[in-house]
């Protein structure tokens, strides 16, 4: 079932006290998927927190660099965004350059920003979808949800780190390691990423009745 009024009333402060329709629609899809497949409120709350962070509050599958632009961001714009942060020395490798047997660009896409050819290949094999030939499939809702949920459940983003790490809300801070080891950084805010996301997760858990 979709999220209810209590859910949205509770999470609204996380979005500046105003929810846009695309955020409502996105959270409904994520909650419905989680409930359909039996994810606990404890884990679903952190999945929602991850989608919030990774999609820059859009709660929609987006391309890398689309923080201000959302799903309408183009392939060319995403490639330029990655090239820009590479030129500034923020990343060591311009991973948006075409590579692999299909000569495609494997920059971040989705509800969770998967990057690099090897990661697209990993999910291609799992989902039986031609993600390496058509990486934009990671922007399709059914694929984006599978990558988000199954990747976190099965520890596919960082070896040995999965939703099993979360046994109580006290584990939310360390849970950023499931996806990325950047929890100590402060990108996009004054607080550490792991602290910020733990706060999101606790609010989502309350919204889910946990």
Coordinates of C-alpha atoms in Angstrom, one line a residue:
X1 CA 0.0 0.0 0.0
X2 CA 1.2 3.6 -0.6
X3 CA 2.5 5.8 2.2
X4 CA -0.3 7.5 4.2
X5 CA -1.0 11.0 5.5
X6 CA 0.9 10.3 8.7
X7 CA 4.0 9.3 6.7
X8 CA 4.0 12.5 4.6
X9 CA 3.2 14.7 7.5
X10 CA 6.2 13.2 9.4
X11 CA 8.7 13.4 6.5
X12 CA 7.7 16.8 5.2
X13 CA 10.3 18.7 7.4
X14 CA 13.0 16.7 5.6
X15 CA 12.0 18.4 2.4
X16 CA 11.8 22.0 3.6
X17 CA 8.2 21.6 4.9
X18 CA 6.9 21.4 1.4
X19 CA 6.5 18.3 -0.7
X20 CA 6.4 18.3 -4.5
X21 CA 4.3 15.8 -6.4
X22 CA 7.4 14.1 -7.8
X23 CA 8.7 13.5 -4.3
X24 CA 5.3 12.1 -3.1
X25 CA 5.1 9.9 -6.2
X26 CA 8.7 8.6 -5.7
X27 CA 8.3 7.9 -2.0
X28 CA 5.0 6.0 -2.7
X29 CA 6.8 3.8 -5.2
X30 CA 9.7 3.1 -2.8
X31 CA 7.4 2.3 0.1
X32 CA 5.2 0.1 -2.0
X33 CA 8.2 -1.9 -3.3
X34 CA 9.6 -2.3 0.2
X35 CA 6.2 -3.5 1.6
X36 CA 5.6 -5.8 -1.3
X37 CA 8.9 -7.6 -0.8
X38 CA 8.7 -7.7 3.0
X39 CA 11.4 -5.2 4.0
X40 CA 11.2 -4.3 7.6
X41 CA 10.4 -0.7 8.6
X42 CA 13.9 -0.5 10.1
X43 CA 15.6 -1.3 6.7
X44 CA 13.0 0.5 4.5
X45 CA 13.7 3.7 6.5
X46 CA 17.4 3.6 5.7
X47 CA 16.6 2.7 2.0
X48 CA 14.4 5.8 1.8
X49 CA 17.2 7.9 3.5
X50 CA 19.6 6.6 0.9
X51 CA 17.3 7.5 -2.0
X52 CA 16.8 11.0 -0.6
X53 CA 20.6 11.5 -0.4
X54 CA 21.5 9.9 -3.7
X55 CA 18.8 11.6 -5.7
X56 CA 19.4 15.0 -4.1
X57 CA 15.9 15.1 -2.6
X58 CA 14.2 14.4 -6.0
X59 CA 13.1 10.9 -4.9
X60 CA 13.2 10.0 -8.6
X61 CA 15.8 8.2 -10.7
X62 CA 18.2 10.9 -12.0
X63 CA 21.5 11.3 -13.8
X64 CA 24.7 12.3 -12.0
X65 CA 25.0 16.1 -11.6
X66 CA 21.2 16.7 -11.8
X67 CA 20.9 18.1 -8.2
X68 CA 19.3 21.3 -9.5
X69 CA 17.6 19.9 -12.6
X70 CA 16.1 16.5 -11.8
X71 CA 15.0 13.8 -14.2
X72 CA 15.1 16.2 -17.2
X73 CA 18.9 16.4 -17.1
X74 CA 20.4 15.0 -20.3
X75 CA 23.2 12.5 -21.1
X76 CA 25.4 15.3 -22.4
X77 CA 24.9 17.4 -19.3
X78 CA 25.8 14.5 -17.0
X79 CA 29.0 13.8 -19.0
X80 CA 29.9 17.5 -18.7
X81 CA 29.2 17.5 -15.0
X82 CA 31.6 14.5 -14.4
X83 CA 34.2 16.1 -16.7
X84 CA 34.0 19.3 -14.6
X85 CA 34.5 17.6 -11.2
X86 CA 37.4 15.7 -12.7
X87 CA 39.0 18.9 -14.0
X88 CA 38.7 20.4 -10.5
X89 CA 40.5 17.4 -9.0
X90 CA 37.5 16.2 -7.1
X91 CA 37.7 12.8 -8.7
X92 CA 40.8 11.0 -10.0
X93 CA 39.2 9.5 -13.1
X94 CA 36.7 10.8 -15.6
X95 CA 34.4 7.8 -15.5
X96 CA 32.0 9.4 -17.9
X97 CA 34.3 8.7 -20.8
X98 CA 32.9 6.0 -23.1
X99 CA 34.4 2.6 -22.3
X100 CA 33.7 -1.1 -22.4
X101 CA 32.5 -3.3 -25.3
X102 CA 29.5 -1.0 -26.0
X103 CA 31.5 2.3 -25.8
X104 CA 29.0 3.7 -23.3
X105 CA 29.3 6.2 -20.4
X106 CA 28.9 4.7 -17.0
X107 CA 28.4 7.7 -14.8
X108 CA 25.9 7.7 -11.9
X109 CA 22.3 6.9 -12.7
X110 CA 19.2 5.9 -10.8
X111 CA 17.8 6.2 -7.3
X112 CA 21.2 5.2 -6.1
X113 CA 24.1 6.4 -8.2
X114 CA 25.8 3.4 -9.7
X115 CA 29.0 4.2 -11.6
X116 CA 31.7 2.3 -13.6
X117 CA 31.2 -0.4 -16.1
X118 CA 31.9 -3.2 -13.7
X119 CA 28.9 -2.2 -11.5
X120 CA 26.6 -1.9 -14.4
X121 CA 27.7 -5.4 -15.5
X122 CA 27.1 -6.7 -12.0
X123 CA 23.5 -5.6 -12.1
X124 CA 23.0 -6.6 -15.7
X125 CA 23.8 -10.2 -14.7
X126 CA 21.6 -10.0 -11.6
X127 CA 18.5 -8.5 -13.3
X128 CA 19.0 -10.0 -16.8
X129 CA 18.8 -6.6 -18.3
X130 CA 21.2 -5.2 -20.9
X131 CA 22.5 -2.4 -18.7
X132 CA 26.0 -2.3 -20.2
X133 CA 24.6 -1.7 -23.7
X134 CA 21.8 0.6 -22.5
X135 CA 22.9 2.2 -19.2
X136 CA 20.0 4.6 -19.3
X137 CA 17.9 1.6 -18.2
X138 CA 19.1 2.4 -14.7
X139 CA 16.8 5.4 -14.9
X140 CA 13.7 3.3 -15.4
X141 CA 11.6 2.9 -12.3
X142 CA 11.5 -0.9 -12.2
X143 CA 15.3 -1.2 -12.7
X144 CA 16.1 1.7 -10.4
X145 CA 14.1 0.1 -7.6
X146 CA 15.7 -3.3 -8.0
X147 CA 19.2 -1.8 -8.0
X148 CA 18.4 0.2 -4.9
X149 CA 16.8 -2.5 -2.8
X150 CA 18.7 -5.6 -4.0
X151 CA 22.0 -3.8 -4.0
X152 CA 21.6 -2.8 -0.4
X153 CA 20.1 -6.1 0.7
X154 CA 22.8 -8.2 -0.8
X155 CA 25.9 -6.0 -0.2
X156 CA 26.5 -5.4 -3.9
X157 CA 27.8 -1.9 -3.6
X158 CA 30.6 -2.6 -1.0
X159 CA 31.6 -6.1 -0.2
X160 CA 30.6 -7.3 3.2
X161 CA 28.3 -4.3 3.9
X162 CA 24.6 -4.8 3.6
X163 CA 21.3 -4.1 5.3
X164 CA 22.1 -6.9 7.7
X165 CA 24.4 -4.3 9.4
X166 CA 21.3 -2.5 10.6
X167 CA 19.8 -4.2 13.7
X168 CA 18.5 -1.1 15.4
X169 CA 18.4 2.7 14.7
X170 CA 21.7 2.9 16.6
X171 CA 23.3 1.3 13.5
X172 CA 22.1 4.0 11.1
X173 CA 25.2 6.1 11.3
X174 CA 27.5 3.3 10.2
X175 CA 25.0 2.1 7.6
X176 CA 26.3 4.7 5.0
X177 CA 29.1 2.2 4.5
X178 CA 26.6 -0.1 2.7
X179 CA 26.8 2.2 -0.3
X180 CA 29.8 4.5 0.0
X181 CA 32.7 5.1 2.3
X182 CA 32.1 8.9 2.3
X183 CA 30.2 9.1 5.6
X184 CA 32.9 11.3 7.2
X185 CA 32.6 13.9 4.5
X186 CA 30.3 17.0 4.5
X187 CA 29.4 17.4 0.9
X188 CA 26.2 19.4 0.4
X189 CA 25.9 20.4 4.1
X190 CA 27.5 21.3 7.4
X191 CA 27.0 17.9 9.0
X192 CA 28.8 14.7 8.2
X193 CA 27.0 12.6 5.6
X194 CA 26.6 9.6 7.9
X195 CA 25.1 11.8 10.7
X196 CA 22.8 13.5 8.3
X197 CA 21.6 10.3 6.7
X198 CA 21.1 8.7 10.2
X199 CA 18.8 11.6 11.0
X200 CA 16.8 11.1 7.8
X201 CA 16.4 7.4 8.5
X202 CA 15.1 8.0 12.0
X203 CA 12.5 10.3 10.7
X204 CA 11.5 7.9 7.9
X205 CA 11.3 5.1 10.6
X206 CA 8.9 7.2 12.7
X207 CA 6.9 7.9 9.5
X208 CA 6.6 4.2 8.9
X209 CA 5.4 3.6 12.4
X210 CA 8.6 2.0 13.6

